[in-house]
CSV table of N, CA and C in Angstrom, one decimal:
chain,number,residue,atom,x,y,z
A,25,MET,N,0.6,-1.1,-0.2
A,25,MET,CA,0.1,-0.3,-0.1
A,25,MET,C,0.8,1.4,0.2
A,26,VAL,N,2.1,1.3,0.9
A,26,VAL,CA,2.8,2.7,0.7
A,26,VAL,C,3.7,2.8,-0.5
A,27,LYS,N,4.0,1.5,-1.0
A,27,LYS,CA,4.7,1.6,-2.5
A,27,LYS,C,3.6,2.5,-3.3
A,28,GLY,N,2.4,1.7,-3.6
A,28,GLY,CA,1.5,2.6,-4.2
A,28,GLY,C,1.1,3.7,-4.1
A,29,ILE,N,1.0,4.6,-3.0
A,29,ILE,CA,1.2,5.7,-2.5
A,29,ILE,C,2.3,6.6,-3.2
A,30,ILE,N,3.3,6.1,-2.9
A,30,ILE,CA,4.6,6.8,-3.2
A,30,ILE,C,4.6,6.6,-4.8
A,31,VAL,N,4.3,5.9,-5.6
A,31,VAL,CA,4.1,5.7,-7.1
A,31,VAL,C,3.1,6.6,-7.4
A,32,LEU,N,2.1,6.8,-6.7
A,32,LEU,CA,0.9,7.7,-7.0
A,32,LEU,C,1.8,9.0,-7.0
A,33,CYS,N,2.1,9.7,-5.9
A,33,CYS,CA,3.0,10.7,-6.0
A,33,CYS,C,4.0,11.0,-6.9
A,34,ILE,N,4.7,10.2,-7.4
A,34,ILE,CA,5.3,10.4,-8.4
A,34,ILE,C,4.8,10.3,-9.5
A,35,SER,N,3.9,10.0,-9.8
A,35,SER,CA,3.0,10.0,-11.2
A,35,SER,C,2.3,11.5,-11.0
A,36,ILE,N,1.9,12.0,-10.3
A,36,ILE,CA,1.3,13.3,-9.9
A,36,ILE,C,2.6,14.4,-10.0
A,37,PHE,N,3.6,14.0,-9.7
A,37,PHE,CA,4.8,15.1,-9.7
A,37,PHE,C,4.9,15.0,-11.4
A,38,PHE,N,5.2,14.1,-11.9
A,38,PHE,CA,5.2,14.1,-13.6
A,38,PHE,C,4.1,14.8,-14.2
A,39,PHE,N,2.8,14.5,-13.9
A,39,PHE,CA,1.7,15.2,-14.3
A,39,PHE,C,1.6,16.5,-14.5
A,40,ALA,N,2.1,17.3,-13.0
A,40,ALA,CA,2.3,18.6,-12.7
A,40,ALA,C,3.4,19.2,-13.8
A,41,LEU,N,4.8,18.6,-13.6
A,41,LEU,CA,5.8,18.9,-14.4
A,41,LEU,C,5.3,18.8,-15.8
A,42,ALA,N,4.8,18.0,-16.4
A,42,ALA,CA,4.4,18.0,-17.9
A,42,ALA,C,3.6,19.1,-18.2
A,43,ALA,N,2.2,19.5,-17.4
A,43,ALA,CA,1.4,20.6,-17.1
A,43,ALA,C,2.4,22.1,-17.1
A,44,LYS,N,3.5,22.0,-16.4
A,44,LYS,CA,3.9,23.2,-16.0
A,44,LYS,C,4.8,23.9,-17.5
A,45,MET,N,5.5,22.7,-18.1
A,45,MET,CA,6.2,22.7,-19.2
A,45,MET,C,5.5,23.0,-20.5
A,46,ARG,N,4.2,22.7,-20.5
A,46,ARG,CA,3.3,23.1,-21.7
A,46,ARG,C,3.0,24.2,-21.5
A,47,SER,N,2.7,24.5,-20.3
A,47,SER,CA,1.8,26.4,-20.1
A,47,SER,C,3.2,26.9,-20.6
A,48,SER,N,4.6,26.6,-20.1
A,48,SER,CA,5.7,27.5,-20.6
A,48,SER,C,5.6,27.8,-22.0
A,49,LEU,N,5.7,26.8,-22.7
A,49,LEU,CA,6.0,26.6,-24.0
A,49,LEU,C,4.6,27.2,-24.8
A,50,LYS,N,3.9,27.3,-24.4
A,50,LYS,CA,2.5,28.1,-24.9
A,50,LYS,C,2.9,29.7,-24.6
A,51,GLN,N,3.5,30.1,-23.3
A,51,GLN,CA,3.5,31.3,-23.3
A,51,GLN,C,5.0,31.9,-24.0
A,52,ASP,N,6.0,31.0,-24.5
A,52,ASP,CA,6.8,31.3,-25.2
A,52,ASP,C,6.2,31.4,-26.6
A,53,ALA,N,5.3,30.8,-26.9
A,53,ALA,CA,5.1,31.0,-28.5
A,53,ALA,C,4.2,32.0,-28.7
A,54,ILE,N,3.7,32.6,-27.5
A,54,ILE,CA,2.9,33.9,-27.6
A,54,ILE,C,4.0,34.7,-27.8
A,55,LYS,N,4.9,34.9,-27.1
A,55,LYS,CA,5.9,35.9,-26.9
A,55,LYS,C,6.5,36.1,-28.3
A,56,ARG,N,6.8,34.8,-29.0
A,56,ARG,CA,7.4,35.0,-30.4
A,56,ARG,C,6.8,35.4,-31.6
A,57,LYS,N,5.2,35.5,-31.2
A,57,LYS,CA,4.5,35.9,-32.2
A,57,LYS,C,4.4,37.4,-32.3
A,58,GLN,N,4.9,38.0,-31.3
A,58,GLN,CA,5.3,39.5,-31.0
A,58,GLN,C,6.5,39.9,-31.3
A,59,TYR,N,7.5,39.4,-31.8
A,59,TYR,CA,8.3,39.8,-32.3
A,59,TYR,C,8.8,40.6,-33.6
A,60,ASN,N,9.8,41.0,-33.7
A,60,ASN,CA,10.2,42.2,-34.8
A,60,ASN,C,11.3,41.8,-35.6
A,61,LYS,N,11.2,41.7,-37.0
A,61,LYS,CA,11.9,41.3,-38.0
A,61,LYS,C,13.2,42.1,-38.5
A,62,THR,N,14.3,41.5,-38.3
A,62,THR,CA,15.6,42.4,-38.9
A,62,THR,C,16.7,41.7,-39.6
A,63,LEU,N,17.7,42.3,-39.9
A,63,LEU,CA,18.8,41.5,-40.2
A,63,LEU,C,19.7,41.6,-39.1
A,64,ALA,N,20.5,40.8,-39.0
A,64,ALA,CA,21.6,40.5,-37.9
A,64,ALA,C,22.9,39.8,-38.3
A,65,THR,N,23.9,40.2,-37.6
A,65,THR,CA,25.2,39.6,-37.8
A,65,THR,C,25.5,38.5,-36.8
A,66,ILE,N,26.0,37.5,-36.9
A,66,ILE,CA,26.3,36.7,-36.3
A,66,ILE,C,27.6,37.0,-35.5
A,67,VAL,N,27.6,36.9,-34.0
A,67,VAL,CA,29.2,36.9,-33.6
A,67,VAL,C,29.7,35.9,-33.3
A,68,GLN,N,28.9,34.9,-32.6
A,68,GLN,CA,29.8,33.8,-31.9
A,68,GLN,C,28.9,32.5,-32.3
A,69,VAL,N,29.3,31.7,-32.5
A,69,VAL,CA,28.7,30.2,-32.6
A,69,VAL,C,29.3,29.4,-31.2
A,70,ILE,N,27.9,28.9,-30.7
A,70,ILE,CA,28.4,28.1,-29.2
A,70,ILE,C,28.3,26.9,-29.4
A,71,TYR,N,28.5,25.5,-29.2
A,71,TYR,CA,28.2,24.4,-29.1
A,71,TYR,C,27.9,23.6,-27.8
A,72,SER,N,26.6,23.2,-27.6
A,72,SER,CA,26.6,22.5,-26.4
A,72,SER,C,27.3,21.5,-26.1
A,73,GLU,N,27.4,20.8,-25.2
A,73,GLU,CA,27.8,19.3,-24.9
A,73,GLU,C,27.0,18.1,-25.9
A,74,SER,N,25.8,18.5,-26.0
A,74,SER,CA,25.0,17.6,-26.7
A,74,SER,C,25.1,17.8,-28.2
A,75,GLY,N,26.5,18.6,-28.9
A,75,GLY,CA,26.2,19.0,-30.0
A,75,GLY,C,25.6,20.1,-30.7
A,76,ASN,N,24.5,20.3,-29.9
A,76,ASN,CA,23.4,21.5,-30.8
A,76,ASN,C,24.1,22.8,-31.1
A,77,VAL,N,23.7,23.6,-31.5
A,77,VAL,CA,24.3,25.0,-31.7
A,77,VAL,C,23.3,26.0,-31.3
A,78,ARG,N,23.6,27.2,-30.8
A,78,ARG,CA,23.4,28.2,-30.3
A,78,ARG,C,24.1,29.5,-30.8
A,79,TYR,N,23.5,30.6,-31.3
A,79,TYR,CA,24.2,31.8,-31.9
A,79,TYR,C,24.2,33.1,-30.9
A,80,ASP,N,25.0,33.8,-30.9
A,80,ASP,CA,25.0,35.2,-30.7
A,80,ASP,C,25.1,36.2,-31.7
A,81,VAL,N,23.8,37.0,-31.9
A,81,VAL,CA,24.1,37.8,-33.0
A,81,VAL,C,23.7,39.1,-32.6
A,82,SER,N,24.0,40.2,-33.1
A,82,SER,CA,24.1,41.6,-33.0
A,82,SER,C,23.3,42.2,-34.1
A,83,PHE,N,22.4,43.0,-33.7
A,83,PHE,CA,21.4,43.9,-34.7
A,83,PHE,C,21.2,45.5,-34.0
A,84,TRP,N,20.8,46.2,-34.8
A,84,TRP,CA,20.5,47.4,-34.2
A,84,TRP,C,18.9,47.7,-33.9
A,85,ASP,N,18.6,48.0,-32.7
A,85,ASP,CA,17.3,48.5,-32.6
A,85,ASP,C,17.0,49.5,-31.8
A,86,LYS,N,16.6,50.4,-32.6
A,86,LYS,CA,15.9,51.9,-31.9
A,86,LYS,C,17.6,52.9,-31.8
A,87,LYS,N,18.4,52.7,-33.2
A,87,LYS,CA,19.7,53.2,-32.9
A,87,LYS,C,20.4,52.9,-31.7
A,88,ALA,N,20.2,51.6,-31.1
A,88,ALA,CA,21.4,50.9,-30.4
A,88,ALA,C,21.6,49.6,-30.7
A,89,LYS,N,22.9,49.3,-30.6
A,89,LYS,CA,23.1,48.0,-31.0
A,89,LYS,C,23.1,47.0,-30.1
A,90,VAL,N,22.6,45.8,-30.5
A,90,VAL,CA,22.0,44.9,-29.0
A,90,VAL,C,22.4,43.6,-29.5
A,91,LEU,N,23.1,42.9,-28.6
A,91,LEU,CA,23.7,41.8,-28.4
A,91,LEU,C,22.4,40.3,-28.4
A,92,ALA,N,22.0,39.5,-29.0
A,92,ALA,CA,21.2,38.7,-28.3
A,92,ALA,C,21.5,37.3,-28.4
A,93,GLN,N,21.1,36.2,-27.6
A,93,GLN,CA,21.0,34.8,-27.9
A,93,GLN,C,19.7,34.2,-28.7
A,94,THR,N,20.2,33.2,-29.5
A,94,THR,CA,19.1,32.6,-30.0
A,94,THR,C,19.0,31.2,-29.4
A,95,ASP,N,17.7,30.5,-29.5
A,95,ASP,CA,17.5,29.3,-29.0
A,95,ASP,C,18.6,28.0,-29.9
A,96,TYR,N,18.5,27.0,-29.1
A,96,TYR,CA,19.8,26.1,-29.9
A,96,TYR,C,19.1,25.5,-31.1
A,97,TYR,N,19.8,25.2,-31.7
A,97,TYR,CA,19.6,24.2,-33.0
A,97,TYR,C,20.2,23.2,-33.2
A,98,SER,N,19.5,22.6,-34.3
A,98,SER,CA,20.0,21.0,-34.3
A,98,SER,C,21.4,20.9,-34.7
A,99,SER,N,22.1,20.2,-34.4
A,99,SER,CA,23.6,19.7,-34.8
A,99,SER,C,24.0,19.5,-36.3
A,100,SER,N,22.9,18.8,-36.8
A,100,SER,CA,23.0,18.5,-38.2
A,100,SER,C,23.0,19.7,-39.1
A,101,THR,N,22.9,21.1,-38.8
A,101,THR,CA,22.7,22.1,-39.5
A,101,THR,C,23.8,23.1,-39.3
A,102,LYS,N,25.1,22.7,-39.3
A,102,LYS,CA,25.9,23.6,-38.8
A,102,LYS,C,26.4,24.7,-40.1
A,103,SER,N,25.7,25.1,-40.7
A,103,SER,CA,25.9,26.0,-42.0
A,103,SER,C,26.4,27.5,-41.6
A,104,LEU,N,25.9,28.1,-40.5
A,104,LEU,CA,26.3,29.6,-40.1
A,104,LEU,C,27.2,29.5,-39.4
A,105,ASN,N,28.1,30.7,-39.7
A,105,ASN,CA,29.7,31.1,-39.3
A,105,ASN,C,29.4,32.3,-38.6
A,106,PRO,N,30.5,33.0,-38.0
A,106,PRO,CA,30.6,34.1,-37.4
A,106,PRO,C,30.8,35.1,-38.7
A,107,GLY,N,30.0,36.5,-38.5
A,107,GLY,CA,30.2,37.5,-39.9
A,107,GLY,C,28.9,37.0,-40.6
A,108,ASP,N,28.2,35.8,-40.9
A,108,ASP,CA,27.2,35.8,-41.7
A,108,ASP,C,26.1,36.5,-41.3
A,109,GLU,N,25.4,37.5,-42.5
A,109,GLU,CA,24.1,38.3,-41.9
A,109,GLU,C,22.8,37.5,-42.2
A,110,ILE,N,22.1,37.3,-41.3
A,110,ILE,CA,21.0,36.5,-41.4
A,110,ILE,C,19.4,37.5,-40.6
A,111,GLU,N,18.5,37.0,-41.3
A,111,GLU,CA,17.3,37.7,-41.2
A,111,GLU,C,16.6,36.7,-39.7
A,112,ILE,N,16.5,37.7,-38.7
A,112,ILE,CA,16.0,37.2,-37.2
A,112,ILE,C,14.5,38.1,-37.0
A,113,GLY,N,14.1,37.1,-35.9
A,113,GLY,CA,13.1,38.0,-35.2
A,113,GLY,C,13.5,38.1,-33.6
A,114,TYR,N,13.1,39.2,-33.2
A,114,TYR,CA,13.5,39.3,-31.8
A,114,TYR,C,12.9,39.8,-31.1
A,115,TYR,N,12.8,39.7,-29.9
A,115,TYR,CA,11.9,39.8,-28.6
A,115,TYR,C,12.6,40.0,-27.2
A,116,TYR,N,11.9,40.7,-26.3
A,116,TYR,CA,12.4,40.8,-25.1
A,116,TYR,C,11.9,39.8,-23.9
A,117,ILE,N,12.4,39.4,-23.2
A,117,ILE,CA,12.1,38.8,-22.1
A,117,ILE,C,11.8,39.5,-20.9
A,118,ASP,N,10.8,39.9,-20.5
A,118,ASP,CA,10.2,40.5,-19.4
A,118,ASP,C,10.9,41.9,-19.4
A,119,GLY,N,10.8,42.3,-20.8
A,119,GLY,CA,11.1,43.6,-21.1
A,119,GLY,C,13.1,44.1,-21.3
A,120,LYS,N,13.5,43.2,-20.8
A,120,LYS,CA,14.9,43.5,-20.4
A,120,LYS,C,16.3,42.5,-21.4
A,121,ILE,N,15.4,41.2,-21.4
A,121,ILE,CA,16.7,40.0,-22.2
A,121,ILE,C,16.6,40.0,-23.6
A,122,PRO,N,16.9,40.2,-24.3
A,122,PRO,CA,16.8,40.4,-26.0
A,122,PRO,C,17.0,38.7,-26.1
A,123,ARG,N,16.4,38.1,-27.0
A,123,ARG,CA,16.2,37.0,-27.8
A,123,ARG,C,16.1,36.8,-29.1
A,124,ALA,N,16.6,35.9,-30.1
A,124,ALA,CA,16.3,36.1,-31.2
A,124,ALA,C,16.1,34.7,-31.8
A,125,VAL,N,15.5,34.9,-33.0
A,125,VAL,CA,14.8,33.5,-33.6
A,125,VAL,C,15.2,33.8,-34.9
A,126,ILE,N,16.1,32.6,-35.4
A,126,ILE,CA,16.8,32.8,-37.2
A,126,ILE,C,16.0,32.2,-37.7
A,127,TYR,N,15.7,33.1,-39.2
A,127,TYR,CA,14.6,32.6,-40.3
A,127,TYR,C,15.4,32.2,-41.0
A,128,ASP,N,15.8,30.8,-41.2
A,128,ASP,CA,16.3,30.2,-42.2
A,128,ASP,C,16.2,28.6,-42.5
A,129,ASN,N,15.8,28.4,-43.6
A,129,ASN,CA,15.1,26.9,-43.8
A,129,ASN,C,16.4,26.1,-43.9
A,130,ARG,N,17.7,26.2,-43.6
A,130,ARG,CA,18.6,25.3,-43.5
A,130,ARG,C,18.9,25.0,-42.1
A,131,ILE,N,18.3,25.6,-40.9
A,131,ILE,CA,18.5,25.0,-39.6
A,131,ILE,C,17.3,24.6,-39.0
A,132,VAL,N,17.3,23.6,-37.8
A,132,VAL,CA,16.1,23.4,-37.4
A,132,VAL,C,16.1,23.4,-36.2
A,133,PRO,N,15.2,23.9,-35.4
A,133,PRO,CA,15.3,24.6,-33.9
A,133,PRO,C,15.2,23.2,-33.2
A,134,CYS,N,15.7,23.3,-31.8
A,134,CYS,CA,15.6,22.2,-31.0
A,134,CYS,C,14.4,22.3,-30.1
A,135,ALA,N,13.9,23.0,-30.2
A,135,ALA,CA,12.2,23.1,-29.3
A,135,ALA,C,11.6,22.2,-29.9
A,136,ASN,N,11.4,22.0,-31.4
A,136,ASN,CA,10.5,20.9,-31.5
A,136,ASN,C,10.8,19.7,-30.7
A,137,SER,N,11.7,19.3,-30.3
A,137,SER,CA,12.1,17.9,-29.3
A,137,SER,C,11.8,18.3,-28.0
A,138,VAL,N,12.0,19.6,-27.7
A,138,VAL,CA,11.6,20.2,-26.1
A,138,VAL,C,10.2,19.8,-26.0
A,139,SER,N,9.3,20.1,-26.8
A,139,SER,CA,7.8,20.5,-26.8
A,139,SER,C,7.3,18.5,-26.9
A,140,LYS,N,8.0,17.9,-27.5
A,140,LYS,CA,7.2,16.6,-27.4
A,140,LYS,C,7.9,15.7,-25.7
A,141,PHE,N,9.1,16.5,-25.3
A,141,PHE,CA,9.2,16.1,-23.8
A,141,PHE,C,8.2,15.9,-22.9
A,142,TYR,N,7.5,17.2,-23.1
A,142,TYR,CA,6.1,17.0,-21.9
A,142,TYR,C,5.2,16.1,-22.0
A,143,ILE,N,5.1,15.6,-23.5
A,143,ILE,CA,4.1,14.4,-24.1
A,143,ILE,C,4.7,13.3,-23.4
A,144,PHE,N,6.1,13.0,-23.4
A,144,PHE,CA,6.6,11.7,-22.8
A,144,PHE,C,6.4,11.7,-21.3
A,145,LEU,N,6.7,12.8,-20.6
A,145,LEU,CA,6.4,13.0,-19.2
A,145,LEU,C,4.9,12.9,-19.0
A,146,ALA,N,4.0,13.2,-19.5
A,146,ALA,CA,2.8,13.0,-19.3
A,146,ALA,C,2.4,11.4,-19.7
A,147,ILE,N,2.9,11.0,-20.3
A,147,ILE,CA,2.6,9.6,-20.7
A,147,ILE,C,3.1,8.5,-19.6
A,148,LEU,N,4.4,9.0,-18.9
A,148,LEU,CA,5.1,8.4,-18.2
A,148,LEU,C,4.3,8.6,-16.5
A,149,GLY,N,3.8,10.0,-16.5
A,149,GLY,CA,2.6,10.1,-15.4
A,149,GLY,C,1.7,8.9,-15.2
A,150,ALA,N,1.0,8.9,-16.7
A,150,ALA,CA,-0.3,8.1,-16.6
A,150,ALA,C,0.1,6.6,-16.4
A,151,VAL,N,1.4,6.0,-17.0
A,151,VAL,CA,1.5,4.7,-16.7
A,151,VAL,C,1.7,4.4,-15.4
A,152,LEU,N,2.5,5.4,-14.4
A,152,LEU,CA,2.6,5.1,-13.3
A,152,LEU,C,1.5,5.2,-12.2
A,153,PHE,N,0.5,6.0,-12.9
A,153,PHE,CA,-0.6,6.4,-12.0
A,153,PHE,C,-1.7,5.0,-12.3
A,154,ILE,N,-1.8,4.3,-13.5
A,154,ILE,CA,-2.4,3.1,-13.7
A,154,ILE,C,-1.6,2.0,-12.7
A,155,THR,N,0.0,2.0,-12.9
A,155,THR,CA,0.4,1.4,-11.8
A,155,THR,C,0.3,1.3,-10.4
A,156,ALA,N,0.2,2.7,-10.1
A,156,ALA,CA,-0.2,2.9,-8.4
A,156,ALA,C,-1.7,2.7,-7.9
A,157,LEU,N,-2.5,2.5,-9.0
A,157,LEU,CA,-3.7,2.1,-8.9
A,157,LEU,C,-3.7,0.6,-8.5
A,158,LEU,N,-3.0,-0.1,-9.7
A,158,LEU,CA,-3.1,-1.4,-9.6
A,158,LEU,C,-2.3,-2.1,-8.1
A,159,MET,N,-1.2,-1.3,-7.9
A,159,MET,CA,-0.8,-1.6,-6.7
A,159,MET,C,-1.4,-1.6,-5.2
A,160,MET,N,-2.2,-0.5,-5.1
A,160,MET,CA,-3.4,-0.1,-4.3
A,160,MET,C,-4.3,-1.2,-4.1
A,161,ILE,N,-4.6,-1.7,-5.2
A,161,ILE,CA,-6.0,-2.3,-5.3
A,161,ILE,C,-5.4,-3.6,-4.7
A,162,ARG,N,-4.1,-4.3,-4.9
A,162,ARG,CA,-3.8,-5.6,-4.6
A,162,ARG,C,-3.8,-5.7,-3.0
């Protein structure tokens, strides 16, 4: 019985985590629809431990030069280099921190895989929930 309650608590944790991730991704999507388009120059290419790529870009916003980071992009598309001029969309997190999204058909954002992770957590929570119910019935 105690094991069933522990598994039930873990399943509820996974459900809550999946709901929080989904909510966060929806808020990010809303913010991204409100960004401005401009041209930017790649300043730096940063590789993560997983091999994915993030870019630091600079652009002009209201007569001020801004340095922004992009989201991570798939490691299979390492075609952009420092000095390349690209089209971006930019927005500010909490009105202060600049973020950029690259408009280029050659690169694939990693956010697509993150959005599927919350679905995995929800399924894992459902399996654990059913397991917990079966454990408590016995």
